[in-house]
PDB file of C-alpha atoms in Angstrom:
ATOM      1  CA  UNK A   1      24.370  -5.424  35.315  1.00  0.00           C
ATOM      2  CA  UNK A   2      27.305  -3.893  33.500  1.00  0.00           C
ATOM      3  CA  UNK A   3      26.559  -0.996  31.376  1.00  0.00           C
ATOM      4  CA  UNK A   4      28.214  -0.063  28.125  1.00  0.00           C
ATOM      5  CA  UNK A   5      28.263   3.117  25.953  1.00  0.00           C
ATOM      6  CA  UNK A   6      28.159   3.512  22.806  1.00  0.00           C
ATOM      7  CA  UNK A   7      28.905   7.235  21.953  1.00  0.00           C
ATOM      8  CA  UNK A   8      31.060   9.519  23.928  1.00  0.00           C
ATOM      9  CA  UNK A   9      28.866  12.975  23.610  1.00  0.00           C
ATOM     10  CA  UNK A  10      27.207  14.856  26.367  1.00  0.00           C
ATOM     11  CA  UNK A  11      24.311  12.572  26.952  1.00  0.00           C
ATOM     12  CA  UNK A  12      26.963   9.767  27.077  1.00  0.00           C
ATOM     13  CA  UNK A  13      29.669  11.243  29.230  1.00  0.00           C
ATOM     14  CA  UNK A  14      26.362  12.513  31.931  1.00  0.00           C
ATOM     15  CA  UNK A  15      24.580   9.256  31.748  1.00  0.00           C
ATOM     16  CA  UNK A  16      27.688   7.426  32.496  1.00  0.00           C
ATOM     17  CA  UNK A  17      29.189   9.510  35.462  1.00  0.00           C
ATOM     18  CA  UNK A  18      25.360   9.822  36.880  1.00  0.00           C
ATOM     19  CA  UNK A  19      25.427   5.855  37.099  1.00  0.00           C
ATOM     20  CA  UNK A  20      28.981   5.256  38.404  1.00  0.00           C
ATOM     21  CA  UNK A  21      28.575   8.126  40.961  1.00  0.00           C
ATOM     22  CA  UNK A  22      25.037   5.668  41.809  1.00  0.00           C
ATOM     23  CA  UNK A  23      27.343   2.437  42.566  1.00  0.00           C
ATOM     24  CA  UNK A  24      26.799   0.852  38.902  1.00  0.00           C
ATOM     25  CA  UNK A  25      29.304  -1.137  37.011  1.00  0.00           C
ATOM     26  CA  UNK A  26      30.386   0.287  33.719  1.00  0.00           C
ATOM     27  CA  UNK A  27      32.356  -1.731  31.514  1.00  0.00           C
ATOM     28  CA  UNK A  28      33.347   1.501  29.110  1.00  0.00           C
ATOM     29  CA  UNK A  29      33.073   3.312  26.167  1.00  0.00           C
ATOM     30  CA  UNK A  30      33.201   2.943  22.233  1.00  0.00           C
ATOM     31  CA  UNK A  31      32.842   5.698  20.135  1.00  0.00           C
ATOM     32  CA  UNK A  32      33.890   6.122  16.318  1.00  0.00           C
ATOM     33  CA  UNK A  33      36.200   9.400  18.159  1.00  0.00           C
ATOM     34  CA  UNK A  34      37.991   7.446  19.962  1.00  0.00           C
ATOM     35  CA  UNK A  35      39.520  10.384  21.794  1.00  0.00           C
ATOM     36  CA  UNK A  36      36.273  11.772  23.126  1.00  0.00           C
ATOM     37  CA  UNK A  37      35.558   7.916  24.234  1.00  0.00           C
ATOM     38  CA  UNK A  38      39.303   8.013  26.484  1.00  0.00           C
ATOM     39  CA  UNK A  39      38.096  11.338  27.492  1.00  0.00           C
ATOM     40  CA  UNK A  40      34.626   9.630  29.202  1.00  0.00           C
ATOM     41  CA  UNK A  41      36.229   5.838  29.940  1.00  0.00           C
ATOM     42  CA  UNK A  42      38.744   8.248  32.240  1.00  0.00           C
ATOM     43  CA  UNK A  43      35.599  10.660  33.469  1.00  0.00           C
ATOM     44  CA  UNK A  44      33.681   7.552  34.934  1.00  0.00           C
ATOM     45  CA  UNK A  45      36.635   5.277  35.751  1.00  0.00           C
ATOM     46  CA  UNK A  46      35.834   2.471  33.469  1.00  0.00           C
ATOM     47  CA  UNK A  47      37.551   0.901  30.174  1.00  0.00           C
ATOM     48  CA  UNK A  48      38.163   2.319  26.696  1.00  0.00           C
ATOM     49  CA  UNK A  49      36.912  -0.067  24.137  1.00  0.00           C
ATOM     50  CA  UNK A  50      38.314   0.291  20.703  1.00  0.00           C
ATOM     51  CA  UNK A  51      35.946  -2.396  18.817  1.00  0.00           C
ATOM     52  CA  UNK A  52      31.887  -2.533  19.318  1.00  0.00           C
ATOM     53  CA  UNK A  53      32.277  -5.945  19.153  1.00  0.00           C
ATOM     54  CA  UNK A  54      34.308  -6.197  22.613  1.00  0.00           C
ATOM     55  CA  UNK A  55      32.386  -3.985  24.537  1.00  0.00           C
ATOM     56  CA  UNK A  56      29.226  -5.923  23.401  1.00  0.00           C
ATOM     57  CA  UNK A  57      31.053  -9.084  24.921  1.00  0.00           C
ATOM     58  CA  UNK A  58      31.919  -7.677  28.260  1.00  0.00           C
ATOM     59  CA  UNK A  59      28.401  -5.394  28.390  1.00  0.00           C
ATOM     60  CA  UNK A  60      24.757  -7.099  29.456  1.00  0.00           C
ATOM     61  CA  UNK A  61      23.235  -3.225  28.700  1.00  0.00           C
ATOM     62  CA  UNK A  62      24.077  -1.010  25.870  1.00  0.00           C
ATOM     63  CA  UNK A  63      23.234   2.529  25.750  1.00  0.00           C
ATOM     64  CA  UNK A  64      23.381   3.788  22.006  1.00  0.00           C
ATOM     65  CA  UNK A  65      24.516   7.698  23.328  1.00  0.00           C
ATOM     66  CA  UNK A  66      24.650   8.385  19.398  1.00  0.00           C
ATOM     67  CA  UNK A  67      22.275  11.136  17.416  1.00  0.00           C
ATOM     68  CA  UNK A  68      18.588   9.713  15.991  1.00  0.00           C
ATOM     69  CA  UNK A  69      19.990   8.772  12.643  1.00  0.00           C
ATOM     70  CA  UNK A  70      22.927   7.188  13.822  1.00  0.00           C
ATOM     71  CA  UNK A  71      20.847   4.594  16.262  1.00  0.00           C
ATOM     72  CA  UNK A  72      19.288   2.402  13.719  1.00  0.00           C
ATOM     73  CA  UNK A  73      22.614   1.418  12.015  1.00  0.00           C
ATOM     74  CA  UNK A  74      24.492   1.167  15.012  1.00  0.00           C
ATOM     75  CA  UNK A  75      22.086  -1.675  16.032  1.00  0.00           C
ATOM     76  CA  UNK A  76      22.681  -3.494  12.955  1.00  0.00           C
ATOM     77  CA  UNK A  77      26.138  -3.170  13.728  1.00  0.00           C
ATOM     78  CA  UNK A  78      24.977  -5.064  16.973  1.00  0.00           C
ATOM     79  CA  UNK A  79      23.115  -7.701  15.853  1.00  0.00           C
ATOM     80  CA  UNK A  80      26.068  -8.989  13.349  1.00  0.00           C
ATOM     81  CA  UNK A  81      27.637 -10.007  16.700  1.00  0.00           C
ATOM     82  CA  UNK A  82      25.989 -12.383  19.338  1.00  0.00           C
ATOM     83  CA  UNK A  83      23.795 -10.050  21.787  1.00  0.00           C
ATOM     84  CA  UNK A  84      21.190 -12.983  22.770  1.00  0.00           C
ATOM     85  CA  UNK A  85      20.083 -11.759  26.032  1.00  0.00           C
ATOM     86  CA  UNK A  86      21.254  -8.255  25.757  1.00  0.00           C
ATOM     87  CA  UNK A  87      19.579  -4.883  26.543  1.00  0.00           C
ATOM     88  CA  UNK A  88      20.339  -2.628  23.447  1.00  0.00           C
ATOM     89  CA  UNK A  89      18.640   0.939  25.080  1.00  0.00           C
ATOM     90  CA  UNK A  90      18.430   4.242  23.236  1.00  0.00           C
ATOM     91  CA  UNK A  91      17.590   7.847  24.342  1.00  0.00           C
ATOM     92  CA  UNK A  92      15.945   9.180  21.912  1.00  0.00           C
ATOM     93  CA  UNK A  93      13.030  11.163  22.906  1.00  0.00           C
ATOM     94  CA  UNK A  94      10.910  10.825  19.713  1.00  0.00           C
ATOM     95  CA  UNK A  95      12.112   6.575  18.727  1.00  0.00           C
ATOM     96  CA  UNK A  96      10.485   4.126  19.948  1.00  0.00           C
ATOM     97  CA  UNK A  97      12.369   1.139  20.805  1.00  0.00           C
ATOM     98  CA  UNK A  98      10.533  -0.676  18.119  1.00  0.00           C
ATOM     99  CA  UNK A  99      11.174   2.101  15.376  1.00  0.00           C
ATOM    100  CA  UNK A 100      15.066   2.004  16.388  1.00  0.00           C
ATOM    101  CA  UNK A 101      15.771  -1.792  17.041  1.00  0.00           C
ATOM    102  CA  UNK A 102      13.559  -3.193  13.841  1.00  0.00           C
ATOM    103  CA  UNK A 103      12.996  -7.404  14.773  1.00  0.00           C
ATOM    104  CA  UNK A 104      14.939  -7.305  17.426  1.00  0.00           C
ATOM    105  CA  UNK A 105      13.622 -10.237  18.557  1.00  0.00           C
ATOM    106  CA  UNK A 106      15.223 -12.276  16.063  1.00  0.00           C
ATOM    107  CA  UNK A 107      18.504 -11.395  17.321  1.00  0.00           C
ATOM    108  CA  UNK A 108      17.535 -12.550  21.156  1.00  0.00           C
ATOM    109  CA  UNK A 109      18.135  -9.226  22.509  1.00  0.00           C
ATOM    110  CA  UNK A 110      15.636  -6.695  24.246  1.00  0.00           C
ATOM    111  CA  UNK A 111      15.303  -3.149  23.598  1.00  0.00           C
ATOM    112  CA  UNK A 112      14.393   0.069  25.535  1.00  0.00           C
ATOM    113  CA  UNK A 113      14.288   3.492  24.944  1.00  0.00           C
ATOM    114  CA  UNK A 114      15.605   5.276  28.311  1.00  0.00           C
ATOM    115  CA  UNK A 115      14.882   8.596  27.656  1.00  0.00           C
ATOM    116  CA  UNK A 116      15.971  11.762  30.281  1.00  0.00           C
ATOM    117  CA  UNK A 117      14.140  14.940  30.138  1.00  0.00           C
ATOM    118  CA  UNK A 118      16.865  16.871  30.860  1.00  0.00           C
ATOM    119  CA  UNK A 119      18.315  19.363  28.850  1.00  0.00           C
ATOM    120  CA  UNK A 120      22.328  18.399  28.204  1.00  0.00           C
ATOM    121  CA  UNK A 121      24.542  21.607  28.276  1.00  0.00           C
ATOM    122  CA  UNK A 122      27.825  20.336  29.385  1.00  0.00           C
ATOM    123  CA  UNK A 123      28.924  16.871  29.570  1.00  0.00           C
ATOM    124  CA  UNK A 124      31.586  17.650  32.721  1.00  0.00           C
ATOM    125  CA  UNK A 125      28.650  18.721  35.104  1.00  0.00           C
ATOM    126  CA  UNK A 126      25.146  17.932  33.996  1.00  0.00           C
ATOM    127  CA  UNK A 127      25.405  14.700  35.836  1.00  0.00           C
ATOM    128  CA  UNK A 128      25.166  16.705  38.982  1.00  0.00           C
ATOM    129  CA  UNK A 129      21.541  17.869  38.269  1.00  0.00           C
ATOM    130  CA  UNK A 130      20.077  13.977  37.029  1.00  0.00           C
ATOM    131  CA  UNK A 131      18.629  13.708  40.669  1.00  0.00           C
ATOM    132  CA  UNK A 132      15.061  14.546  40.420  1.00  0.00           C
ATOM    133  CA  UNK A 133      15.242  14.677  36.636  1.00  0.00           C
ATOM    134  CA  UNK A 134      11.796  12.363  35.067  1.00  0.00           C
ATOM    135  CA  UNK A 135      13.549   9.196  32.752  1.00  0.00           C
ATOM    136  CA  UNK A 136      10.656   7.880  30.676  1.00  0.00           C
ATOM    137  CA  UNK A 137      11.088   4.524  29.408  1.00  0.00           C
ATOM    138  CA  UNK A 138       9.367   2.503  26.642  1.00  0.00           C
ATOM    139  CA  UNK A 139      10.084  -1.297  25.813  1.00  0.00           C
ATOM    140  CA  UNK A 140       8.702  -4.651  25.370  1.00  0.00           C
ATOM    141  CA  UNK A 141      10.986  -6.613  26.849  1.00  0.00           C
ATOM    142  CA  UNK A 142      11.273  -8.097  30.454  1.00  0.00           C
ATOM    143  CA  UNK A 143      13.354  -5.854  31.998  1.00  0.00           C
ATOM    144  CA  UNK A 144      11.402  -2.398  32.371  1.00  0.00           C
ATOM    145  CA  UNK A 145      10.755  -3.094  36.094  1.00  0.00           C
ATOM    146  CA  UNK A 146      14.588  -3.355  36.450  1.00  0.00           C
ATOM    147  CA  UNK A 147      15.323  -0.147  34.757  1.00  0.00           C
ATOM    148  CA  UNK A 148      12.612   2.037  36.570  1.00  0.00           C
ATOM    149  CA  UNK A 149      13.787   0.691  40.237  1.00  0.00           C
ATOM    150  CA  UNK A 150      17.446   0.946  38.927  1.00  0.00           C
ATOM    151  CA  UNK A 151      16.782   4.674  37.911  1.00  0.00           C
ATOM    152  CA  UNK A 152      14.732   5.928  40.957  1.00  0.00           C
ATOM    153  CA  UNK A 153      17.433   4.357  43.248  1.00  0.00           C
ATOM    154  CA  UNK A 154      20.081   7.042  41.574  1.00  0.00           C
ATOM    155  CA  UNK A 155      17.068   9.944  42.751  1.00  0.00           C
ATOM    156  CA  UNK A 156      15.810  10.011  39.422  1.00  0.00           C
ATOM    157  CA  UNK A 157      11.939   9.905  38.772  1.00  0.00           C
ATOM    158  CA  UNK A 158      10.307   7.577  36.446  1.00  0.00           C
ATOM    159  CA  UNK A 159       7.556   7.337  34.281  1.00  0.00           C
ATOM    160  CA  UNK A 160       6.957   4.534  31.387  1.00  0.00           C
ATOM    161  CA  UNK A 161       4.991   5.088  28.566  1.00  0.00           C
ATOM    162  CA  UNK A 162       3.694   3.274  25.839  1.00  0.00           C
ATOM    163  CA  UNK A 163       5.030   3.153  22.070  1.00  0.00           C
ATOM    164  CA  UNK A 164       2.012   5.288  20.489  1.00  0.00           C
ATOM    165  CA  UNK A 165       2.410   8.261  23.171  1.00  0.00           C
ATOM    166  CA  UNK A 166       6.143   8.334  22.418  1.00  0.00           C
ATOM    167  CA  UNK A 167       5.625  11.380  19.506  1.00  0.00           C
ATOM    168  CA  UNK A 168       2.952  13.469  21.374  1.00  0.00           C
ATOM    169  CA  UNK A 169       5.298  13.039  24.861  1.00  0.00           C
ATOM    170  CA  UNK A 170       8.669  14.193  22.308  1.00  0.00           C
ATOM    171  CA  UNK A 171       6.440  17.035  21.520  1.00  0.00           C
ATOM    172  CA  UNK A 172       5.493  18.453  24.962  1.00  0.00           C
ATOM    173  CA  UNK A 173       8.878  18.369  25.634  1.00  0.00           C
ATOM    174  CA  UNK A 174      10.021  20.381  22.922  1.00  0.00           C
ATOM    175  CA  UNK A 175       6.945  23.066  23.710  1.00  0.00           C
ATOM    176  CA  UNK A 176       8.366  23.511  26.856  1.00  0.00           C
ATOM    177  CA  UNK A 177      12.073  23.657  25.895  1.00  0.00           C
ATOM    178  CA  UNK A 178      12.617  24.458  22.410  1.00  0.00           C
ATOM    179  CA  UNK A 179       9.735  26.315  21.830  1.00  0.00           C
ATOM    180  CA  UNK A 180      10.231  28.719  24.724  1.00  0.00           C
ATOM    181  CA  UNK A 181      13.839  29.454  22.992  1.00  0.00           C
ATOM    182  CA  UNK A 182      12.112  30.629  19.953  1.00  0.00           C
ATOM    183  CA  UNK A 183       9.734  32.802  21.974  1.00  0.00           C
ATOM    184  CA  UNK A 184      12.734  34.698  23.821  1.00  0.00           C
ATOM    185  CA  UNK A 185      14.767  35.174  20.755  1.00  0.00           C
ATOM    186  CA  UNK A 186      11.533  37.161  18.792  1.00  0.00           C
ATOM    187  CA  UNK A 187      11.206  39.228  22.528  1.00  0.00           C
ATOM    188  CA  UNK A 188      14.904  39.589  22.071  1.00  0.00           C
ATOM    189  CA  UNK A 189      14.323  40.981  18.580  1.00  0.00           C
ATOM    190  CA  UNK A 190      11.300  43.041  19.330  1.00  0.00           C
ATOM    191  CA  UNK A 191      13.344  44.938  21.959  1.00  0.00           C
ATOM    192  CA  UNK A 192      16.538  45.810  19.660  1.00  0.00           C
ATOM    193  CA  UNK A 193      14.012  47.066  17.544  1.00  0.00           C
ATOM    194  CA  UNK A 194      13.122  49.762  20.496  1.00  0.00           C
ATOM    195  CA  UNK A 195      16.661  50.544  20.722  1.00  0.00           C
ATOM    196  CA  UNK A 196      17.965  47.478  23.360  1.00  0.00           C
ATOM    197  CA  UNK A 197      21.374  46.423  22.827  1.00  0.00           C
ATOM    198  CA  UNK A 198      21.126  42.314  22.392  1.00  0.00           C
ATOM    199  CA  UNK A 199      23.229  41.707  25.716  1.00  0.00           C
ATOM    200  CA  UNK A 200      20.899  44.442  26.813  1.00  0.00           C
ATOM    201  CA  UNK A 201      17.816  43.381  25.956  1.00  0.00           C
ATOM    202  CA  UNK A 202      18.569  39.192  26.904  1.00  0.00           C
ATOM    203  CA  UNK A 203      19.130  41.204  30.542  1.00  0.00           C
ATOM    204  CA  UNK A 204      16.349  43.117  30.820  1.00  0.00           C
ATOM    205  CA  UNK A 205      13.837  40.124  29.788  1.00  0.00           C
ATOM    206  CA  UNK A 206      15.654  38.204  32.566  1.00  0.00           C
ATOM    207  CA  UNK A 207      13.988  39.009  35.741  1.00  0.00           C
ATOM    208  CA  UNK A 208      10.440  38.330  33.698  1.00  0.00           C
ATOM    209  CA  UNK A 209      11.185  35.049  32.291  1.00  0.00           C
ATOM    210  CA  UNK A 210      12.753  33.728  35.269  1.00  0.00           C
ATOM    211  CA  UNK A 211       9.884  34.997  37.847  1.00  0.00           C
ATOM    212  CA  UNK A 212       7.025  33.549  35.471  1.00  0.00           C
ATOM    213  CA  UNK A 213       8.857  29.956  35.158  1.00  0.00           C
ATOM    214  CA  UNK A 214       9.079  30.221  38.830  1.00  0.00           C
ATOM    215  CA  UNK A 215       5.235  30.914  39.308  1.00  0.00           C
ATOM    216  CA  UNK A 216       4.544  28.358  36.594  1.00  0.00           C
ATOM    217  CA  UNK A 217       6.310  25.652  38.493  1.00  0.00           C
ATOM    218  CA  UNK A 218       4.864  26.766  42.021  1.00  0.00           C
ATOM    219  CA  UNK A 219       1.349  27.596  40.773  1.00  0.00           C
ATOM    220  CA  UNK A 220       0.621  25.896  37.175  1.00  0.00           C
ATOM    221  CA  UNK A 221       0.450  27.889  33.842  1.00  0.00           C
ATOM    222  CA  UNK A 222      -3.480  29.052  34.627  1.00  0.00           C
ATOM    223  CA  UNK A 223      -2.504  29.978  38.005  1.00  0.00           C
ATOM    224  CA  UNK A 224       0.600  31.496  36.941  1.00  0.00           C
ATOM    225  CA  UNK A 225      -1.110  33.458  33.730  1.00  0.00           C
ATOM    226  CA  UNK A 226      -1.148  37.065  33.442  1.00  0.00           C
ATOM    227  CA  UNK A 227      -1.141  40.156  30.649  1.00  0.00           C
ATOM    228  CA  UNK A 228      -3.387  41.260  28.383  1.00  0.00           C
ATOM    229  CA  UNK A 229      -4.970  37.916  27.535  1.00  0.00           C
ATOM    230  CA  UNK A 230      -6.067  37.343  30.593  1.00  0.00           C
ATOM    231  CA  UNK A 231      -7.579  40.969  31.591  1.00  0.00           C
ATOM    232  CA  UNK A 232      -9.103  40.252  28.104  1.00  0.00           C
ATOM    233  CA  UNK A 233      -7.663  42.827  26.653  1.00  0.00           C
ATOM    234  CA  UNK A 234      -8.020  43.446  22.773  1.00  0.00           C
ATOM    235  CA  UNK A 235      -7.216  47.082  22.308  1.00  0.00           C
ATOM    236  CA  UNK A 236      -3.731  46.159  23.589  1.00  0.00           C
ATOM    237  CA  UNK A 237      -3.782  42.924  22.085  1.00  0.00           C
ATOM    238  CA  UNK A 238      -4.410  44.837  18.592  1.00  0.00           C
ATOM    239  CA  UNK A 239      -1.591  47.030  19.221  1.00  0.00           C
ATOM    240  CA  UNK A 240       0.674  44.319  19.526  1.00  0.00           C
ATOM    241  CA  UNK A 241      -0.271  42.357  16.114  1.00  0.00           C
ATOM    242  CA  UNK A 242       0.375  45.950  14.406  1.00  0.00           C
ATOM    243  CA  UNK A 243       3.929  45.411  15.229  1.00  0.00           C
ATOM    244  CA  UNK A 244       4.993  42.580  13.744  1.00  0.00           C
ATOM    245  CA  UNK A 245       6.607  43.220  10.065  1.00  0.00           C
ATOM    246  CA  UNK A 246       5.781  39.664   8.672  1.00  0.00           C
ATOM    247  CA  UNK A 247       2.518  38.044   8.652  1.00  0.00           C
ATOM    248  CA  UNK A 248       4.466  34.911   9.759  1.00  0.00           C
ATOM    249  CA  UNK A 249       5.408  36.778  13.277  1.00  0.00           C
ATOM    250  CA  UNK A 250       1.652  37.510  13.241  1.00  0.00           C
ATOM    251  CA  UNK A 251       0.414  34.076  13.076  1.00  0.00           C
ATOM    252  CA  UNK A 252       3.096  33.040  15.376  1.00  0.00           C
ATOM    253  CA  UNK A 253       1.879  35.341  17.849  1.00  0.00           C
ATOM    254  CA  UNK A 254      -2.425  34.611  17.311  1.00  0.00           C
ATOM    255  CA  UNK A 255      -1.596  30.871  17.483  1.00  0.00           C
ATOM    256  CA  UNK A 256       0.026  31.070  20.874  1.00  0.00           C
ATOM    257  CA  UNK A 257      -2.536  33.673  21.966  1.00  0.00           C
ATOM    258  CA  UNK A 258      -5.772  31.697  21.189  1.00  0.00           C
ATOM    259  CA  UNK A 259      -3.772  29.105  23.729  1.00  0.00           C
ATOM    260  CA  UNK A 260      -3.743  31.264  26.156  1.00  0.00           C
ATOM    261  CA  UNK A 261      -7.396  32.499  25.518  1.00  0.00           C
ATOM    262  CA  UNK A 262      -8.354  29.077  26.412  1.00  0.00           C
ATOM    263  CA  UNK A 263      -5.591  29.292  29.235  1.00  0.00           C
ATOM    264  CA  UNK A 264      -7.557  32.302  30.608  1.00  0.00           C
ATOM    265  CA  UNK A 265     -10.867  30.996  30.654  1.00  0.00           C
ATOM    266  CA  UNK A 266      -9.882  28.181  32.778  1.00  0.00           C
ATOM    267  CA  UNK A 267      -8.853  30.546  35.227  1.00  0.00           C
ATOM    268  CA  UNK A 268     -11.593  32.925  34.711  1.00  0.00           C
ATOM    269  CA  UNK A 269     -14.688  30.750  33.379  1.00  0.00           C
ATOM    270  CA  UNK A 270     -17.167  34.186  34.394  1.00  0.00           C
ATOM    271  CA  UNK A 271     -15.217  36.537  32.131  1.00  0.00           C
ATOM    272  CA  UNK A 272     -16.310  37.207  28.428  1.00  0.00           C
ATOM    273  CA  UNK A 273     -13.096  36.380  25.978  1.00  0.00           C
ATOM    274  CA  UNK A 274     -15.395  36.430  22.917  1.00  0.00           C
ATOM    275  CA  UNK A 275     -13.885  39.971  21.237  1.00  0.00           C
ATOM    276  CA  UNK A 276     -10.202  38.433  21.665  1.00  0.00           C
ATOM    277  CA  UNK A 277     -11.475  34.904  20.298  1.00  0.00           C
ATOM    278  CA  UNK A 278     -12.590  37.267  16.890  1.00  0.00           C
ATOM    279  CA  UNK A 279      -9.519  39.275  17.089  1.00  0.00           C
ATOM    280  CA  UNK A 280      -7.357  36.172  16.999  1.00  0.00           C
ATOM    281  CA  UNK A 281      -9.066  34.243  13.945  1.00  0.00           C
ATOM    282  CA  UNK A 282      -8.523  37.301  11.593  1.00  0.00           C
ATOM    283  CA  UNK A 283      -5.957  36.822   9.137  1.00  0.00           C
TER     284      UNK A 283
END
């Protein structure tokens, strides 16, 4: 199978080293920069492509690196040329193949979503961390059982899911990643208030953040849960709503607490959470 890119960004540049360094033939790289498409033809040893249209020729798989809105229109780009028995792939996390290739089927190609839940930081060395990394695919085409066993020979795991789970699986991912950015930066912010320096406080929350995804990972978040919530305690629990200056950064905080009420209870079913359950509904 020789694999094409279309878009020259992190994802592309990782994706395309990750499967060169596994023994797969690239054919190159198209990108409307065509500098930053040089830049990753030269970074996986393969060809710089200055037309879609040629690297559709000489490609049986196309992976449209490109952001959400661009993927749609790129496709239709596609299917102007002939791409009968093509695999036009995407890696969007929240698109379904079926939302980003509309009647594909008309054109004779196949579509896929090929999506790595990996966070992409820097597109010189992230390839180095793909081993182990989950790929979740979604497609109706024939060639899913080729992907998964193509994947998991590069180390990667692989799990495919189906078109309707695609938004609620986008979701958890972004809860985990995302999310958890959002919840650092108001601890950040708390702690200036108490006189932290940023640099300071991002430090000092370090060892804490890092020790409880560790436990979370070895243990599971019930296992891994501990604080107020869990000792049920709503005196301290109180004194942390009354410091929050917006009622926004109050909801924010009872939403994610009632979680973790229901968090605690797993891992204490005999203990009482009832006065924290009340303290957590007011508004």
């Amino acid at each position: 199978m020789n694999i094409g890119f279309v878009g020259a960004g992190k994802v592309g540049f990782s994706l395309g080293k990750f499967f060169a360094e596994g023994g797969a033939q690239l054919t190159g790289y198209y990108s409307r920069h065509p500098g930053t498409a040089k830049e990753a033809a030269h970074f996986t040893d393969s060809r710089f492509y200055d037309t879609l249209d040629s690297l559709a020729q000489d490609s049986d798989a196309l992976l449209l690196t490109v952001p959400d809105g661009a993927i749609t229109p790129v496709y239709h780009q596609l299917a102007q040329f002939e791409i009968v028995g093509k695999q036009i792939c995407h890696c969007s996390g929240a698109m379904t193949a079926g939302e980003a290739f509309p009647e594909i089927a008309r054109t004779g190609a196949h579509g896929y979503s090929i999506h790595p839940l990996f966070p992409f930081s820097n597109k010189l060395e992230c390839y180095r961390e793909l081993p182990g990394a989950f790929f979740c695919i979604e497609g109706d085409g024939p060639h899913l059982p080729e992907w998964q066993a193509f994947l998991q020979s590069l180390g990667a795991q692989v799990q495919p899911i189906q078109p309707e789970a695609k938004a609620r699986y986008h979701a958890a991912c972004a809860i985990s990643s995302n999310l958890v950015c959002a919840l650092v930066q108001e601890s950040v912010e708390l702690l200036e208030t108490c006189g932290f320096p940023p640099d300071t406080a991002l430090r000092a929350l370090a060892p804490l953040i890092q020790s409880n995804a560790e436990h979370i990972l070895q243990k599971g978040p019930v296992q891994a849960l501990t604080g107020p919530i869990e000792r049920g305690d709503a005196g301290t629990v109180q004194k942390h709503l009354a410091c929050f200056p917006s009622r926004e950064e109050r909801e924010l905080y009872r939403v994610v607490s009632r979680k973790l009420v229901e968090t605690a209870e797993q891992k204490h079913p005999e203990t009482d959470y009832t006065a924290l359950e009340t303290l957590l509904k007011e508004g």
